[in-house]
Short mmCIF file of C-alpha atoms in Angstrom, two decimals:
data_model
loop_
_atom_site.label_atom_id
_atom_site.label_comp_id
_atom_site.label_asym_id
_atom_site.label_seq_id
_atom_site.Cartn_x
_atom_site.Cartn_y
_atom_site.Cartn_z
CA MET A 1 37.61 40.38 -33.41
CA LYS A 2 35.57 38.27 -35.60
CA PHE A 3 32.03 38.36 -34.46
CA GLU A 4 30.22 36.56 -37.17
CA GLY A 5 29.83 32.78 -36.10
CA SER A 6 31.51 33.50 -32.74
CA HIS A 7 30.31 32.31 -29.31
CA ILE A 8 29.98 35.15 -26.59
CA LEU A 9 31.09 33.31 -23.51
CA SER A 10 33.23 35.78 -21.60
CA VAL A 11 34.36 39.45 -21.54
CA SER A 12 37.71 38.17 -21.74
CA GLN A 13 37.22 37.56 -25.30
CA PHE A 14 37.02 41.31 -25.98
CA ASN A 15 39.63 43.92 -26.56
CA ARG A 16 38.79 47.69 -26.41
CA ASP A 17 38.14 47.90 -30.14
CA ALA A 18 35.63 45.10 -30.13
CA ILE A 19 33.84 46.64 -27.11
CA SER A 20 33.62 49.90 -29.05
CA ARG A 21 32.09 48.00 -31.93
CA ILE A 22 29.54 46.51 -29.72
CA LEU A 23 28.59 49.72 -28.25
CA GLU A 24 28.35 51.37 -31.72
CA VAL A 25 26.17 48.78 -32.91
CA SER A 26 24.10 48.93 -29.70
CA SER A 27 23.46 52.52 -30.43
CA LEU A 28 21.99 51.77 -33.89
CA MET A 29 19.37 49.65 -32.16
CA ALA A 30 17.70 52.36 -30.28
CA PRO A 31 15.05 53.42 -33.08
CA TYR A 32 13.85 49.86 -33.26
CA ALA A 33 13.74 49.35 -29.43
CA MET A 34 11.80 52.66 -29.30
CA ARG A 35 9.44 51.69 -31.97
CA LYS A 36 10.24 54.37 -34.25
CA LYS A 37 10.90 51.98 -36.79
CA ARG A 38 10.93 48.10 -36.92
CA CYS A 39 13.54 46.09 -38.28
CA HIS A 40 13.04 42.36 -39.73
CA VAL A 41 16.67 41.51 -40.74
CA LEU A 42 16.50 38.43 -38.92
CA GLU A 43 13.15 37.20 -40.43
CA GLY A 44 13.23 33.16 -40.45
CA ALA A 45 15.75 32.89 -37.89
CA ILE A 46 15.39 30.99 -34.77
CA LEU A 47 16.73 31.75 -31.21
CA ASN A 48 16.61 29.09 -28.57
CA ASN A 49 16.63 30.34 -25.13
CA LEU A 50 17.75 27.78 -22.94
CA PHE A 51 17.53 29.18 -19.07
CA PHE A 52 18.30 26.36 -16.51
CA GLU A 53 18.30 28.96 -13.82
CA PRO A 54 15.62 31.41 -12.93
CA SER A 55 15.57 34.57 -14.66
CA THR A 56 12.99 37.18 -15.84
CA ARG A 57 14.95 40.15 -17.38
CA THR A 58 17.64 38.46 -18.98
CA ARG A 59 15.51 35.58 -20.70
CA VAL A 60 12.76 38.03 -21.60
CA SER A 61 15.19 40.60 -23.00
CA PHE A 62 16.99 38.18 -25.08
CA GLY A 63 13.78 37.13 -26.61
CA ALA A 64 12.72 40.57 -27.10
CA ALA A 65 15.84 41.70 -28.64
CA PHE A 66 15.59 38.60 -31.03
CA ASN A 67 12.03 39.41 -32.01
CA LEU A 68 12.73 43.11 -32.55
CA LEU A 69 15.03 42.05 -35.38
CA GLY A 70 12.37 39.86 -36.90
CA GLY A 71 13.43 36.51 -35.51
CA SER A 72 11.28 33.69 -33.81
CA VAL A 73 12.07 32.54 -30.14
CA ARG A 74 11.85 28.94 -28.66
CA GLU A 75 12.44 28.65 -24.94
CA THR A 76 13.26 25.83 -22.35
CA VAL A 77 12.92 26.95 -18.81
CA GLY A 78 14.34 24.98 -15.74
CA GLN A 79 16.52 21.82 -16.01
CA GLU A 80 13.52 19.47 -15.13
CA ASN A 81 11.83 20.57 -18.46
CA SER A 82 14.92 19.29 -20.37
CA SER A 83 16.69 16.14 -21.20
CA LEU A 84 19.28 17.24 -18.70
CA SER A 85 17.04 15.73 -16.00
CA LYS A 86 17.27 12.36 -17.61
CA GLY A 87 21.22 12.53 -17.64
CA GLU A 88 21.82 13.75 -21.06
CA SER A 89 25.24 15.60 -21.19
CA LEU A 90 25.64 19.38 -22.09
CA PHE A 91 27.57 18.16 -25.21
CA ASP A 92 24.67 16.13 -26.54
CA THR A 93 22.07 18.74 -25.60
CA ALA A 94 24.09 21.34 -27.64
CA ARG A 95 24.50 18.95 -30.49
CA VAL A 96 20.65 18.39 -30.67
CA ILE A 97 19.33 21.83 -29.88
CA SER A 98 21.90 23.71 -32.36
CA GLY A 99 20.37 21.51 -35.17
CA TYR A 100 17.16 23.38 -34.49
CA SER A 101 18.39 27.00 -34.00
CA ASP A 102 20.51 29.77 -35.42
CA VAL A 103 21.76 31.00 -32.22
CA ILE A 104 21.40 30.03 -28.68
CA ALA A 105 21.28 31.95 -25.47
CA MET A 106 21.87 29.99 -22.28
CA ARG A 107 21.88 30.44 -18.47
CA HIS A 108 23.05 27.62 -16.29
CA PRO A 109 23.78 27.40 -12.58
CA THR A 110 27.11 25.80 -12.99
CA MET A 111 30.45 27.79 -13.61
CA HIS A 112 31.79 27.18 -17.08
CA SER A 113 28.90 25.14 -17.90
CA VAL A 114 27.95 27.42 -21.05
CA GLU A 115 31.37 27.31 -22.41
CA GLU A 116 31.18 23.34 -22.11
CA PHE A 117 27.82 23.49 -23.84
CA SER A 118 29.27 25.63 -26.43
CA LYS A 119 31.66 22.77 -27.44
CA GLY A 120 28.77 20.74 -28.86
CA SER A 121 27.03 23.75 -30.81
CA SER A 122 27.16 24.11 -34.40
CA VAL A 123 25.76 27.80 -33.88
CA PRO A 124 26.91 30.78 -31.73
CA VAL A 125 26.14 30.50 -28.02
CA ILE A 126 25.58 33.57 -25.85
CA ASN A 127 26.19 33.08 -22.35
CA GLY A 128 23.40 34.44 -20.17
CA GLY A 129 25.15 33.72 -16.93
CA ASP A 130 26.89 30.54 -15.52
CA GLY A 131 26.71 30.50 -11.86
CA ALA A 132 28.93 32.88 -9.91
CA ASN A 133 31.24 32.93 -12.81
CA GLU A 134 30.44 35.59 -15.57
CA HIS A 135 27.50 37.44 -17.15
CA PRO A 136 29.11 38.89 -20.20
CA THR A 137 25.89 40.56 -21.81
CA GLN A 138 25.04 42.15 -18.54
CA ALA A 139 28.74 43.76 -18.23
CA LEU A 140 28.18 44.99 -21.73
CA LEU A 141 24.97 46.56 -21.17
CA ASP A 142 26.30 48.09 -17.83
CA LEU A 143 29.14 49.56 -19.75
CA PHE A 144 26.71 51.09 -22.46
CA THR A 145 24.79 52.40 -19.56
CA ILE A 146 27.72 53.99 -17.78
CA GLN A 147 28.90 55.62 -21.09
CA SER A 148 25.30 56.94 -21.89
CA GLU A 149 24.71 58.10 -18.47
CA MET A 150 28.17 60.14 -18.36
CA ALA A 151 28.07 61.50 -21.77
CA PRO A 152 25.80 64.62 -20.50
CA HIS A 153 28.43 65.31 -18.07
CA ASN A 154 31.16 65.24 -20.85
CA LYS A 155 32.86 62.19 -19.16
CA THR A 156 34.04 59.09 -21.04
CA LEU A 157 34.90 55.65 -19.87
CA ASP A 158 38.51 56.71 -18.93
CA GLY A 159 38.96 58.47 -15.60
CA LEU A 160 35.79 57.49 -13.88
CA ASN A 161 35.14 57.08 -10.23
CA ILE A 162 33.16 54.04 -9.53
CA VAL A 163 31.66 52.18 -6.49
CA LEU A 164 30.96 48.65 -6.37
CA MET A 165 28.86 47.74 -3.45
CA GLY A 166 27.37 44.46 -1.84
CA ASP A 167 27.70 40.90 -2.50
CA LEU A 168 30.91 41.16 -4.67
CA LYS A 169 32.14 37.78 -3.96
CA HIS A 170 29.16 36.01 -5.46
CA GLY A 171 27.79 38.62 -7.98
CA ARG A 172 28.76 37.44 -11.42
CA THR A 173 27.82 40.96 -12.81
CA VAL A 174 30.41 42.99 -10.93
CA HIS A 175 32.96 40.15 -11.88
CA SER A 176 32.31 40.71 -15.62
CA LEU A 177 31.96 44.35 -15.14
CA SER A 178 35.36 44.74 -13.55
CA LYS A 179 37.14 42.73 -16.20
CA LEU A 180 35.71 45.30 -18.76
CA LEU A 181 36.99 48.21 -16.61
CA SER A 182 40.46 46.81 -16.83
CA LEU A 183 40.53 48.00 -20.44
CA TYR A 184 40.05 51.52 -19.67
CA LYS A 185 42.60 54.02 -17.81
CA ASN A 186 42.89 55.85 -14.97
CA MET A 187 39.90 54.72 -12.88
CA LYS A 188 39.31 54.75 -9.15
CA VAL A 189 37.33 51.68 -8.11
CA THR A 190 35.77 51.56 -4.72
CA MET A 191 34.77 48.20 -3.30
CA ILE A 192 32.40 48.26 -0.39
CA SER A 193 31.48 44.79 1.11
CA PRO A 194 31.72 42.68 4.36
CA ASP A 195 35.14 41.04 4.39
CA ALA A 196 33.33 37.72 3.73
CA LEU A 197 31.88 38.95 0.51
CA LYS A 198 34.57 40.93 -0.97
CA MET A 199 35.63 40.82 -4.50
CA PRO A 200 37.96 37.69 -5.64
CA ASP A 201 41.68 38.39 -5.37
CA SER A 202 42.02 37.72 -9.23
CA ILE A 203 39.80 40.48 -10.21
CA ILE A 204 41.11 42.83 -7.83
CA SER A 205 44.37 42.18 -9.49
CA SER A 206 43.10 42.67 -12.92
CA LEU A 207 42.07 46.20 -11.92
CA THR A 208 45.37 47.03 -10.18
CA ASN A 209 47.53 45.67 -12.94
CA ALA A 210 45.39 48.04 -15.29
CA GLY A 211 46.57 50.90 -13.34
CA HIS A 212 43.45 51.60 -11.43
CA GLU A 213 43.28 52.75 -8.05
CA VAL A 214 41.33 50.28 -6.00
CA VAL A 215 39.88 50.95 -2.50
CA ILE A 216 38.67 48.27 -0.52
CA THR A 217 36.51 48.98 2.47
CA ASP A 218 33.39 47.70 4.48
CA LYS A 219 32.13 51.33 5.01
CA ILE A 220 29.49 53.39 3.13
CA GLU A 221 30.24 56.63 5.05
CA HIS A 222 32.42 59.21 2.95
CA ASN A 223 32.92 56.52 0.14
CA LEU A 224 30.00 57.35 -2.01
CA SER A 225 31.20 60.64 -3.79
CA CYS A 226 31.84 59.19 -7.16
CA ASP A 227 30.45 59.18 -10.75
CA ILE A 228 28.70 55.52 -10.58
CA ILE A 229 27.56 53.70 -7.67
CA TYR A 230 26.81 49.84 -8.67
CA GLN A 231 24.77 48.33 -5.99
CA THR A 232 24.18 44.54 -5.83
CA ARG A 233 22.00 42.28 -3.95
CA ILE A 234 22.92 39.66 -1.46
CA GLN A 235 22.87 36.46 -3.92
CA GLN A 236 21.08 34.05 -1.39
CA GLU A 237 21.13 31.36 -4.05
CA ARG A 238 24.90 31.20 -3.84
CA PHE A 239 24.87 30.74 0.17
CA ALA A 240 24.98 27.29 1.68
CA SER A 241 21.82 28.55 3.44
CA LYS A 242 19.16 31.21 3.76
CA ASP A 243 20.45 31.91 7.55
CA GLU A 244 23.84 32.43 6.07
CA ALA A 245 22.81 34.98 3.69
CA ASN A 246 20.58 36.81 6.20
CA LEU A 247 23.82 37.63 8.14
CA TYR A 248 24.46 40.26 5.32
CA ARG A 249 21.45 41.56 4.40
CA GLY A 250 20.59 45.33 4.86
CA HIS A 251 24.18 46.25 5.75
CA PHE A 252 24.41 48.35 2.63
CA SER A 253 21.10 49.84 2.11
CA LEU A 254 20.91 53.29 -0.13
CA ASN A 255 18.18 55.65 0.33
CA LYS A 256 17.65 59.24 -0.41
CA GLU A 257 19.13 60.54 2.70
CA VAL A 258 22.35 58.52 2.34
CA TYR A 259 22.43 59.69 -1.12
CA GLN A 260 22.23 63.29 -0.25
CA GLN A 261 24.63 63.12 2.42
CA PHE A 262 27.28 61.21 0.94
CA CYS A 263 27.05 61.13 -2.93
CA GLN A 264 27.60 64.02 -5.63
CA GLU A 265 24.79 65.83 -7.46
CA HIS A 266 25.65 63.83 -10.53
CA THR A 267 26.20 60.24 -8.97
CA VAL A 268 24.43 57.60 -10.99
CA ILE A 269 22.85 54.71 -9.32
CA MET A 270 22.95 51.31 -11.25
CA HIS A 271 21.69 47.74 -10.18
CA PRO A 272 21.61 44.71 -12.34
CA LEU A 273 18.01 43.82 -10.78
CA PRO A 274 16.17 42.53 -9.13
CA ARG A 275 16.57 44.57 -6.37
CA ASP A 276 15.55 43.08 -2.90
CA SER A 277 12.80 45.38 -1.63
CA ARG A 278 12.04 43.49 1.57
CA PRO A 279 12.23 45.52 4.87
CA GLU A 280 15.23 43.28 6.03
CA ALA A 281 17.25 44.05 2.72
CA ASN A 282 15.91 47.28 1.01
CA GLU A 283 19.22 47.60 -0.82
CA LEU A 284 17.60 50.50 -2.94
CA ASP A 285 14.88 52.31 -1.15
CA SER A 286 12.00 53.04 -3.05
CA ASP A 287 12.31 56.93 -1.88
CA LEU A 288 14.99 56.93 -4.68
CA ASN A 289 12.29 56.12 -7.44
CA ASP A 290 11.85 59.73 -8.39
CA LEU A 291 15.73 60.67 -8.54
CA ASP A 292 16.67 61.49 -12.02
CA ASN A 293 20.13 59.67 -11.38
CA LEU A 294 18.45 56.42 -10.39
CA ALA A 295 19.42 54.66 -13.84
CA ILE A 296 18.19 51.11 -12.85
CA PHE A 297 15.51 50.94 -15.47
CA ARG A 298 17.39 52.63 -18.20
CA GLN A 299 19.94 50.09 -17.48
CA ALA A 300 17.48 47.38 -17.97
CA GLN A 301 16.00 48.61 -21.34
CA ASN A 302 19.64 49.08 -22.40
CA GLY A 303 20.00 45.27 -22.13
CA VAL A 304 17.58 44.90 -25.25
CA LEU A 305 20.04 47.16 -27.35
CA VAL A 306 23.16 45.27 -26.37
CA ARG A 307 21.57 41.98 -26.77
CA MET A 308 20.22 43.14 -30.41
CA ALA A 309 23.53 44.10 -31.27
CA LEU A 310 25.19 40.89 -30.18
CA PHE A 311 22.63 39.04 -32.27
CA ALA A 312 23.40 41.25 -35.25
CA LEU A 313 27.20 40.83 -35.06
CA THR A 314 27.38 37.09 -34.36
CA LEU A 315 24.90 36.60 -37.21
CA GLY A 316 26.62 38.91 -39.62
CA VAL A 317 23.74 41.42 -40.40
CA GLU A 318 24.86 44.68 -38.33
CA ASN A 319 25.51 46.24 -41.76
CA LYS A 320 22.24 45.32 -43.24
CA LEU A 321 19.64 46.74 -40.86
CA SER A 322 18.40 49.70 -42.90
CA GLN A 323 17.59 47.45 -45.78
CA PHE A 324 15.07 45.71 -43.58
CA GLU A 325 13.26 48.48 -41.96
CA LYS A 326 9.59 49.22 -41.93
CA PRO A 327 7.13 51.54 -40.39
CA VAL A 328 5.67 51.03 -36.98
CA THR A 329 1.84 50.57 -37.59
CA TRP A 330 0.53 50.18 -34.20
CA TYR A 331 -0.10 52.73 -31.11
CA THR A 332 3.18 53.22 -29.03
CA ASN A 333 4.03 55.71 -26.38
CA LYS A 334 7.60 54.79 -26.20
#
């Protein structure tokens, strides 16, 4: 795959070699994210962060990733703060904003909207989530996290036993991750959800066609003995009403008692965040916070590494990092 100048819109555009390259460059970013060194390879470059749907981690990590490579960030948050609220088309917005930018990161509530936007952009566009469709950078950071968490156990991305649990119908993170898992071999993927929130058939087919064993169930009991549990929240914003979403809250809560009863000693817990900690949901109990295998915060930090890598690759500077290094001169405890 040619990265330089390319849009990052869907995980479907990657083959296994492209994924390996992204994960390799992501690892190179660790010294900068950990403040052991700093890098100004993108000094003078401008990222426009266009987030037309609420976001904290994704928006901030895109900005932090670009800043860590020396670039500047401009932000537009909410459609009401953009000319889209005046009837401007995505194409026109893209044509204008790309004139002010070197790269654009975009989130939008409508499926396939980021792809539509990219057709009017003269600079690379990176999809930060488009409705219930895809979240490619999240899937890449999830894969990076799985690889990192399994390495101490001498396991690779092939042959893993993974559980996807929660709102699998609306969760774009598990949609994109499942598409990436289809590139690997000999996996067992267990999908735990209510029937009404099960994974779309097309994604199930992509996994079975790749030769993976797929188990579909609505029971937690005896289905959590695995390498990775990927928990998702009920995506209230994708339901017709809050009352409808409430029908499914709290059905798949994971706490230390459940973990100790049904999981293996090495089972890693992941979640794209935010986790819903309200009593009626409590999908990942706070009593798991001291569990070494709770990887959700390491997972969030890995998002910075992967997004740094995508900026470096799309702007063609991934081989120039060491030429633009400087020492860190401020106090840091990272």
